[in-house]
Short mmCIF file of C-alpha atoms in Angstrom, two decimals:
data_model
loop_
_atom_site.label_atom_id
_atom_site.label_comp_id
_atom_site.label_asym_id
_atom_site.label_seq_id
_atom_site.Cartn_x
_atom_site.Cartn_y
_atom_site.Cartn_z
CA UNK A 25 22.01 -15.15 -7.54
CA UNK A 26 20.66 -15.54 -11.23
CA UNK A 27 18.48 -17.85 -10.33
CA UNK A 28 17.40 -16.14 -7.28
CA UNK A 29 16.61 -12.88 -9.65
CA UNK A 30 14.08 -14.74 -11.18
CA UNK A 31 11.52 -15.94 -9.03
CA UNK A 32 8.21 -14.06 -7.84
CA UNK A 33 9.89 -12.41 -4.11
CA UNK A 34 12.67 -11.36 -5.36
CA UNK A 35 11.40 -9.06 -8.15
CA UNK A 36 7.84 -8.42 -6.72
CA UNK A 37 9.97 -6.50 -3.38
CA UNK A 38 12.45 -4.86 -6.16
CA UNK A 39 9.54 -2.92 -8.24
CA UNK A 40 8.14 -2.62 -4.93
CA UNK A 41 11.37 -0.56 -3.94
CA UNK A 42 12.33 0.75 -7.63
CA UNK A 43 8.92 1.95 -8.01
CA UNK A 44 8.84 3.52 -3.46
CA UNK A 45 12.20 5.52 -5.10
CA UNK A 46 10.98 6.43 -7.91
CA UNK A 47 7.89 8.73 -6.92
CA UNK A 48 9.41 9.72 -3.72
CA UNK A 49 11.52 12.02 -6.68
CA UNK A 50 9.12 12.87 -8.51
CA UNK A 51 6.93 14.38 -5.67
CA UNK A 52 9.78 16.15 -4.09
CA UNK A 53 10.06 17.82 -7.75
CA UNK A 54 13.31 16.05 -8.96
CA UNK A 55 12.03 16.12 -12.32
CA UNK A 56 15.49 15.19 -14.28
CA UNK A 57 15.84 12.67 -12.02
CA UNK A 58 12.35 10.98 -12.32
CA UNK A 59 13.02 10.92 -16.21
CA UNK A 60 16.32 9.13 -16.08
CA UNK A 61 13.99 6.71 -14.00
CA UNK A 62 12.44 5.71 -17.52
CA UNK A 63 14.69 4.21 -20.81
CA UNK A 64 16.44 6.74 -23.21
CA UNK A 65 12.90 6.12 -25.67
CA UNK A 66 10.82 5.57 -22.93
CA UNK A 67 7.24 6.67 -23.39
CA UNK A 68 5.19 8.45 -20.73
CA UNK A 69 1.36 8.81 -21.06
CA UNK A 70 -0.15 10.63 -17.84
CA UNK A 71 -3.00 11.87 -19.22
CA UNK A 72 -5.80 9.77 -21.61
CA UNK A 73 -6.06 10.92 -24.69
CA UNK A 74 -2.91 13.63 -23.88
CA UNK A 75 0.38 12.35 -26.39
CA UNK A 76 2.79 10.43 -24.75
CA UNK A 77 5.69 12.61 -24.13
CA UNK A 78 8.98 10.45 -25.92
CA UNK A 79 11.86 10.23 -24.62
CA UNK A 80 14.10 11.15 -21.74
CA UNK A 81 13.85 15.05 -23.21
CA UNK A 82 11.15 15.02 -24.23
CA UNK A 83 9.52 13.45 -20.59
CA UNK A 84 11.92 16.09 -18.99
CA UNK A 85 9.89 18.67 -21.24
CA UNK A 86 6.12 17.08 -20.38
CA UNK A 87 6.64 17.12 -16.34
CA UNK A 88 7.18 20.86 -16.45
CA UNK A 89 5.20 21.83 -19.08
CA UNK A 90 2.83 20.10 -16.27
CA UNK A 91 4.34 21.76 -13.38
CA UNK A 92 4.11 24.74 -14.47
CA UNK A 93 0.48 24.18 -13.74
CA UNK A 94 1.57 24.20 -9.67
CA UNK A 95 3.28 27.25 -10.12
CA UNK A 96 0.34 29.48 -8.23
CA UNK A 97 -0.93 26.98 -5.68
CA UNK A 98 1.20 25.50 -3.80
CA UNK A 99 1.04 21.54 -2.72
CA UNK A 100 2.46 18.92 -1.82
CA UNK A 101 1.13 15.75 -3.64
CA UNK A 102 1.73 12.52 -3.27
CA UNK A 103 2.20 9.51 -5.81
CA UNK A 104 1.01 6.58 -4.11
CA UNK A 105 0.74 2.47 -5.63
CA UNK A 106 -0.27 -0.74 -4.35
CA UNK A 107 -2.26 -3.36 -5.17
CA UNK A 108 0.86 -4.30 -7.59
CA UNK A 109 0.01 -6.88 -9.67
CA UNK A 110 3.60 -8.06 -12.22
CA UNK A 111 3.17 -10.89 -15.01
CA UNK A 112 6.93 -11.86 -16.09
CA UNK A 113 7.57 -11.68 -19.90
CA UNK A 114 9.69 -14.21 -22.09
CA UNK A 115 11.95 -10.94 -23.31
CA UNK A 116 12.44 -10.67 -19.27
CA UNK A 117 10.52 -7.47 -19.20
CA UNK A 118 8.19 -7.53 -16.13
CA UNK A 119 3.92 -5.51 -17.25
CA UNK A 120 2.64 -4.40 -14.26
CA UNK A 121 -0.77 -2.63 -13.61
CA UNK A 122 -0.79 -1.60 -10.08
CA UNK A 123 -3.48 1.15 -8.23
CA UNK A 124 -2.39 4.38 -7.67
CA UNK A 125 -3.32 7.23 -5.69
CA UNK A 126 -2.64 11.21 -6.56
CA UNK A 127 -2.96 13.08 -3.06
CA UNK A 128 -2.68 16.74 -2.50
CA UNK A 129 -2.38 19.23 0.40
CA UNK A 130 -1.65 22.83 0.33
CA UNK A 131 -0.24 24.31 2.47
CA UNK A 132 -2.30 24.49 6.17
CA UNK A 133 -5.01 22.37 4.81
CA UNK A 134 -5.88 18.80 4.75
CA UNK A 135 -5.05 16.40 2.42
CA UNK A 136 -7.47 15.77 -0.86
CA UNK A 137 -7.75 12.89 -2.63
CA UNK A 138 -7.05 14.04 -6.21
CA UNK A 139 -7.39 11.30 -8.27
CA UNK A 140 -7.66 7.13 -8.43
CA UNK A 141 -5.77 6.04 -11.64
CA UNK A 142 -4.97 2.02 -13.52
CA UNK A 143 -0.92 2.28 -13.75
CA UNK A 144 -0.01 -0.17 -17.08
CA UNK A 145 3.88 -0.26 -17.28
CA UNK A 146 6.35 -1.51 -18.83
CA UNK A 147 10.10 -2.29 -16.56
CA UNK A 148 13.22 -3.53 -18.38
CA UNK A 149 16.33 -4.32 -16.38
CA UNK A 150 18.91 -1.63 -17.49
CA UNK A 151 22.54 -0.90 -15.64
CA UNK A 152 21.62 -3.52 -12.98
CA UNK A 153 18.72 -1.81 -11.91
CA UNK A 154 15.04 -0.73 -13.83
CA UNK A 155 13.57 1.14 -15.63
CA UNK A 156 10.49 1.96 -17.84
CA UNK A 157 10.33 1.09 -21.36
CA UNK A 158 6.82 2.50 -21.27
CA UNK A 159 4.29 4.04 -18.82
CA UNK A 160 0.32 4.43 -19.43
CA UNK A 161 -2.09 5.93 -16.86
CA UNK A 162 -5.98 5.21 -16.94
CA UNK A 163 -7.80 7.32 -14.80
CA UNK A 164 -10.65 7.05 -12.86
CA UNK A 165 -14.29 8.57 -13.28
CA UNK A 166 -13.48 9.80 -17.14
CA UNK A 167 -16.65 9.83 -18.82
CA UNK B 26 20.26 -19.21 6.31
CA UNK B 27 21.82 -15.60 7.27
CA UNK B 28 23.25 -15.27 4.10
CA UNK B 29 19.24 -14.94 2.63
CA UNK B 30 18.11 -12.40 5.09
CA UNK B 31 20.79 -10.07 3.31
CA UNK B 32 18.87 -10.14 0.40
CA UNK B 33 16.38 -7.04 -0.65
CA UNK B 34 13.83 -9.56 -0.50
CA UNK B 35 13.62 -11.16 2.16
CA UNK B 36 14.34 -7.75 5.11
CA UNK B 37 12.49 -5.83 2.26
CA UNK B 38 8.85 -8.20 3.31
CA UNK B 39 10.44 -8.38 6.77
CA UNK B 40 9.73 -4.41 7.68
CA UNK B 41 6.86 -4.72 5.63
CA UNK B 42 5.48 -7.69 7.69
CA UNK B 43 7.46 -5.36 11.17
CA UNK B 44 4.68 -2.62 9.62
CA UNK B 45 1.69 -4.12 9.50
CA UNK B 46 1.75 -5.58 12.70
CA UNK B 47 3.82 -2.46 14.73
CA UNK B 48 0.35 0.35 13.02
CA UNK B 49 -1.93 -2.67 13.66
CA UNK B 50 -0.91 -2.91 17.21
CA UNK B 51 -0.61 0.49 17.35
CA UNK B 52 -4.82 1.18 15.88
CA UNK B 53 -6.12 -0.96 18.62
CA UNK B 54 -4.78 1.32 21.10
CA UNK B 55 -2.81 -1.24 22.70
CA UNK B 56 0.33 1.73 23.43
CA UNK B 57 2.40 -0.38 25.15
CA UNK B 58 3.08 -3.44 22.76
CA UNK B 59 3.22 -0.53 20.61
CA UNK B 60 6.59 1.32 22.91
CA UNK B 61 7.66 -1.98 23.09
CA UNK B 62 8.24 -1.53 18.79
CA UNK B 63 11.05 1.16 20.07
CA UNK B 64 14.11 -0.26 21.34
CA UNK B 65 14.73 0.70 25.09
CA UNK B 66 16.54 4.23 24.25
CA UNK B 67 14.35 4.10 20.96
CA UNK B 68 13.21 8.22 19.49
CA UNK B 69 9.62 9.05 18.64
CA UNK B 70 9.25 12.35 16.79
CA UNK B 71 5.78 12.50 15.24
CA UNK B 72 4.49 15.61 16.02
CA UNK B 73 7.50 18.53 14.32
CA UNK B 74 7.89 21.35 16.30
CA UNK B 75 7.64 19.19 19.45
CA UNK B 76 10.33 17.71 21.43
CA UNK B 77 10.63 13.81 20.25
CA UNK B 78 9.24 11.39 23.05
CA UNK B 79 12.32 9.41 24.63
CA UNK B 80 12.58 6.47 25.60
CA UNK B 81 9.39 3.80 25.59
CA UNK B 82 9.17 4.92 29.39
CA UNK B 83 8.22 8.36 27.40
CA UNK B 84 6.48 6.82 24.58
CA UNK B 85 4.50 4.74 26.58
CA UNK B 86 2.64 8.71 28.27
CA UNK B 87 3.66 10.35 25.09
CA UNK B 88 1.26 8.60 23.17
CA UNK B 89 -1.54 8.88 26.66
CA UNK B 90 -1.28 12.08 26.46
CA UNK B 91 -2.05 11.96 22.81
CA UNK B 92 -4.51 9.55 23.15
CA UNK B 93 -6.34 11.80 26.01
CA UNK B 94 -7.01 13.93 22.84
CA UNK B 95 -9.70 11.03 21.96
CA UNK B 96 -11.43 10.33 24.70
CA UNK B 97 -14.57 12.69 23.83
CA UNK B 98 -14.40 11.89 19.92
CA UNK B 99 -14.40 8.27 19.54
CA UNK B 100 -12.78 7.32 16.48
CA UNK B 101 -11.66 4.66 14.41
CA UNK B 102 -7.54 5.73 12.99
CA UNK B 103 -5.87 3.53 10.60
CA UNK B 104 -2.58 4.08 10.10
CA UNK B 105 -1.64 3.03 6.31
CA UNK B 106 2.26 2.88 5.15
CA UNK B 107 3.02 2.66 0.99
CA UNK B 108 6.09 3.91 -0.78
CA UNK B 109 8.89 1.86 1.36
CA UNK B 110 11.89 3.20 0.04
CA UNK B 111 14.99 1.09 1.90
CA UNK B 112 18.53 1.87 2.69
CA UNK B 113 21.28 -1.29 4.55
CA UNK B 114 23.29 0.76 6.23
CA UNK B 115 26.75 -0.45 7.22
CA UNK B 116 25.89 -1.11 10.51
CA UNK B 117 23.46 -3.32 9.80
CA UNK B 118 20.32 -1.11 10.18
CA UNK B 119 18.05 0.26 8.04
CA UNK B 120 16.50 3.37 6.98
CA UNK B 121 13.57 3.78 5.90
CA UNK B 122 11.60 6.43 3.68
CA UNK B 123 7.48 6.26 4.01
CA UNK B 124 4.51 7.18 3.14
CA UNK B 125 1.82 7.20 5.88
CA UNK B 126 -2.10 8.38 5.76
CA UNK B 127 -3.71 9.04 8.97
CA UNK B 128 -7.40 7.93 8.28
CA UNK B 129 -10.13 8.41 10.66
CA UNK B 130 -14.03 6.95 10.49
CA UNK B 131 -15.99 8.03 13.88
CA UNK B 132 -19.51 6.39 14.27
CA UNK B 133 -22.21 6.57 11.87
CA UNK B 134 -19.67 8.39 9.44
CA UNK B 135 -17.32 8.14 6.52
CA UNK B 136 -13.66 7.56 5.88
CA UNK B 137 -11.43 11.11 6.33
CA UNK B 138 -7.82 11.58 5.17
CA UNK B 139 -7.00 13.27 8.34
CA UNK B 140 -3.53 13.50 7.98
CA UNK B 141 -0.64 13.50 4.80
CA UNK B 142 2.81 12.41 6.59
CA UNK B 143 6.86 11.17 5.13
CA UNK B 144 8.14 9.07 7.76
CA UNK B 145 11.81 8.63 8.56
CA UNK B 146 12.78 5.59 10.59
CA UNK B 147 16.14 3.92 11.78
CA UNK B 148 15.26 -0.05 11.80
CA UNK B 149 17.68 -2.44 13.91
CA UNK B 150 18.12 -5.58 14.85
CA UNK B 151 17.00 -7.11 18.31
CA UNK B 152 16.03 -10.43 19.50
CA UNK B 153 16.12 -11.55 16.16
CA UNK B 154 13.33 -8.95 14.63
CA UNK B 155 13.03 -5.48 14.09
CA UNK B 156 12.41 -2.00 16.18
CA UNK B 157 12.82 1.35 15.96
CA UNK B 158 15.54 3.02 16.78
CA UNK B 159 14.03 6.26 15.58
CA UNK B 160 10.54 7.45 14.15
CA UNK B 161 10.52 11.15 12.78
CA UNK B 162 7.20 11.77 11.85
CA UNK B 163 6.96 15.02 8.45
CA UNK B 164 3.77 16.45 7.96
CA UNK B 165 2.88 17.53 4.47
CA UNK B 166 0.88 20.71 4.63
CA UNK B 167 2.86 22.50 7.30
CA UNK B 168 3.14 26.08 6.52
CA UNK C 2 12.86 -24.75 -3.55
CA UNK C 3 10.61 -26.35 -1.33
CA UNK C 4 11.77 -24.62 0.88
CA UNK C 5 12.15 -21.70 -0.42
CA UNK C 6 9.13 -21.30 -0.08
CA UNK C 7 8.38 -21.44 3.54
CA UNK C 8 10.49 -18.55 4.11
CA UNK C 9 8.39 -15.10 4.86
CA UNK C 10 9.73 -12.62 2.32
CA UNK C 11 8.83 -15.97 -1.01
CA UNK C 12 5.14 -16.07 0.47
CA UNK C 13 4.81 -12.46 1.49
CA UNK C 14 4.91 -11.62 -1.71
CA UNK C 15 2.72 -14.25 -2.54
CA UNK C 16 0.13 -13.42 -1.04
CA UNK C 17 0.67 -9.37 -1.71
CA UNK C 18 0.23 -10.73 -5.80
CA UNK C 19 -2.13 -13.04 -5.50
CA UNK C 20 -4.34 -10.27 -3.39
CA UNK C 21 -4.02 -7.21 -6.20
CA UNK C 22 -4.83 -9.46 -9.36
CA UNK C 23 -8.00 -10.92 -6.49
CA UNK C 24 -9.54 -7.34 -6.29
CA UNK C 25 -8.32 -5.86 -9.19
CA UNK C 26 -10.01 -8.82 -11.05
CA UNK C 27 -13.33 -8.26 -8.58
CA UNK C 28 -12.96 -4.25 -9.75
CA UNK C 29 -13.18 -4.91 -13.60
CA UNK C 30 -17.11 -6.71 -12.27
CA UNK C 31 -15.69 -10.12 -12.67
CA UNK C 32 -17.70 -11.59 -10.52
CA UNK C 33 -16.85 -15.13 -11.51
CA UNK C 34 -13.30 -15.04 -11.65
CA UNK C 35 -13.63 -13.52 -8.17
CA UNK C 36 -15.85 -16.43 -6.31
CA UNK C 37 -12.85 -18.54 -8.15
CA UNK C 38 -10.15 -17.14 -5.87
CA UNK C 39 -12.44 -18.88 -2.82
CA UNK C 40 -12.05 -22.40 -2.19
CA UNK C 41 -15.53 -24.59 -3.58
CA UNK C 42 -16.79 -25.16 -0.10
CA UNK C 43 -15.11 -20.94 0.82
CA UNK C 44 -17.23 -18.39 3.07
CA UNK C 45 -17.36 -14.59 2.77
CA UNK C 46 -19.12 -12.41 5.16
CA UNK C 47 -18.29 -8.84 3.29
CA UNK C 48 -20.87 -7.15 5.74
CA UNK C 49 -20.70 -7.22 9.39
CA UNK C 50 -24.84 -8.55 10.19
CA UNK C 51 -25.26 -9.87 6.97
CA UNK C 52 -25.10 -13.74 6.64
CA UNK C 53 -21.46 -15.03 5.11
CA UNK C 54 -22.41 -16.16 1.86
CA UNK C 55 -20.64 -19.73 1.71
CA UNK C 56 -19.36 -21.91 -1.29
CA UNK C 57 -18.64 -19.64 -5.15
CA UNK C 58 -21.93 -20.70 -6.28
CA UNK C 59 -23.38 -18.62 -3.36
CA UNK C 60 -20.79 -15.87 -3.29
CA UNK C 61 -21.52 -15.79 -6.86
CA UNK C 62 -25.30 -15.14 -5.94
CA UNK C 63 -23.97 -13.09 -3.35
CA UNK C 64 -21.25 -10.75 -5.50
CA UNK C 65 -24.60 -10.25 -8.38
CA UNK C 66 -27.15 -9.30 -5.19
CA UNK C 67 -24.84 -6.87 -4.41
CA UNK C 68 -23.65 -5.25 -7.92
CA UNK C 69 -27.23 -4.98 -8.19
CA UNK C 70 -27.12 -1.92 -6.32
CA UNK C 71 -24.81 -0.03 -8.25
CA UNK C 72 -26.59 -0.90 -11.55
CA UNK C 73 -28.04 2.35 -10.98
CA UNK C 74 -25.11 4.76 -10.20
CA UNK C 75 -22.38 4.11 -12.51
CA UNK C 76 -19.09 4.20 -10.62
CA UNK C 77 -15.19 3.03 -10.56
CA UNK C 78 -14.50 0.92 -7.45
CA UNK C 79 -11.27 0.12 -6.09
CA UNK C 80 -10.16 -1.81 -3.12
CA UNK C 81 -6.59 -1.11 -2.11
CA UNK C 82 -5.04 -3.23 1.23
CA UNK C 83 -2.34 -1.65 2.66
CA UNK C 84 -0.50 -3.23 5.89
CA UNK C 85 -0.52 -7.02 5.76
CA UNK C 86 -0.25 -8.59 8.48
CA UNK C 87 0.54 -12.70 7.94
CA UNK C 88 0.43 -15.58 10.77
CA UNK C 89 1.92 -18.60 9.12
CA UNK C 90 -0.89 -21.51 10.07
CA UNK C 91 0.59 -25.22 11.55
CA UNK C 92 -1.45 -27.07 9.08
CA UNK C 93 0.20 -24.79 6.59
CA UNK C 94 -2.17 -22.17 5.68
CA UNK C 95 -2.08 -17.96 6.20
CA UNK C 96 -4.48 -16.33 8.81
CA UNK C 97 -3.94 -12.66 6.96
CA UNK C 98 -5.58 -9.20 8.92
CA UNK C 99 -5.30 -6.58 5.53
CA UNK C 100 -6.19 -3.26 5.73
CA UNK C 101 -8.47 -2.38 3.15
CA UNK C 102 -9.81 1.39 1.60
CA UNK C 103 -13.02 1.51 -0.54
CA UNK C 104 -12.17 3.62 -3.29
CA UNK C 105 -15.10 5.14 -5.51
CA UNK C 106 -15.28 7.82 -8.80
CA UNK C 107 -17.96 8.42 -10.82
CA UNK C 108 -18.14 9.30 -13.98
CA UNK C 109 -16.32 13.44 -14.36
CA UNK C 110 -16.20 13.14 -9.81
CA UNK C 111 -12.89 13.24 -7.89
CA UNK C 112 -12.25 9.92 -5.78
CA UNK C 113 -14.29 9.19 -2.45
CA UNK C 114 -12.97 7.14 0.35
CA UNK C 115 -16.15 5.21 0.92
CA UNK C 116 -14.78 2.55 3.80
CA UNK C 117 -11.72 2.20 6.13
CA UNK C 118 -12.38 -1.73 6.71
CA UNK C 119 -10.42 -4.80 8.27
CA UNK C 120 -10.08 -7.78 6.20
CA UNK C 121 -9.96 -11.50 7.98
CA UNK C 122 -8.73 -13.65 5.96
CA UNK C 123 -7.41 -17.93 5.78
CA UNK C 124 -5.64 -18.66 2.73
CA UNK C 125 -4.58 -22.17 1.53
CA UNK C 126 -2.36 -23.16 -1.50
CA UNK C 127 -4.44 -25.34 -4.14
CA UNK C 128 -3.72 -26.74 -7.07
CA UNK C 129 0.04 -24.71 -6.84
CA UNK C 130 -2.15 -21.20 -6.01
CA UNK C 131 -3.85 -19.21 -3.13
CA UNK C 132 -7.10 -18.91 -1.96
CA UNK C 133 -9.81 -17.84 0.20
CA UNK C 134 -11.17 -20.95 2.34
CA UNK C 135 -12.31 -17.45 4.19
CA UNK C 136 -13.06 -13.72 4.10
CA UNK C 137 -14.77 -11.81 6.74
CA UNK C 138 -15.13 -8.09 6.53
CA UNK C 139 -15.36 -6.07 9.77
CA UNK C 140 -16.04 -2.71 8.85
CA UNK C 141 -15.05 1.39 10.93
CA UNK C 142 -17.16 3.39 11.43
CA UNK C 143 -20.35 0.57 12.79
CA UNK C 144 -22.76 2.11 15.42
#
């Protein structure tokens, strides 16, 4: 069973499933549950030029600060990860380079393409599942 | 072989392949073939607030009614499913929660993002393949 | 191990990984490395009505000609492949029919949906990996 886990197809599907649940969690506004997809000492840099959030507690604080901005502008945001490029590292961690689209829909409106990103993750195995040790997001179109 | 089928990676790829063929079939206008991806007693609720279509015959009728609307407005619609979140149920069925984008392109025009949805499926195994026992589509941006 | 490679889930993940790396390579402007994802006698028809590029050398020449057009209009293009529909052929090649979105972001701008396509690939195994023997791209919205 252990050897099967290390074949490409197994961990590829596992990471896709991990991302689907992780980002559906975030898009549902479950910020604590999203932070829990990071390791305790995890690092999350979602905005270039901004200091990364560190530790789960720090990530939660940061997420609340970001979501505050949407308080007066209700909208459903969706994060779509595609084109997932994985590299299994010798220490068992997985480097993932994946495209992300952010799409938002306001009440009564059409969906809008808000942002095109490249996400750079380091994923590790913990408690039988995957967690982000780090996530660094690059935004397309920055000058 | 049977045991391999029950690993996550196997059914994850199988559902992705199922969705690709299913929605390419719909986007090609093969409405009967799309209805055939549902079980005989399948249920399809594509529009919130509208009564679900029931049984394959009912689904075909409903699809023809919907496609009628595009008769005077030729366009190529594409349904893109991403971020597929699967739960294998104890009865062997699969609950799938997946993001869907509807993109349309009119002759000579640019593609437009028409709708952002969350699709809730129950998939069952029949005749060696998968079929939808039910599909319920939520639309983002409804008031 | 050889037999595992032939299960759907294994080659499905393998093709997804191949596409992710292939198109991230192209989007990074590494034109020679992209051409190297084709077989030596590979054929690439990216624009309907235009003669396909043939052989790796021909593909590189064609890519440079196309990228020339963007010289005065800097932008980050992204190719997103989704809804991958695979057919394993008896000769071991894989026919892939996959949706592609082209998204572009100019400095300081929002991402724009440039094109919706259907990509028809024939993939073959070479040197232990996959390569395109051919790629034919259909564009939605052509009159």
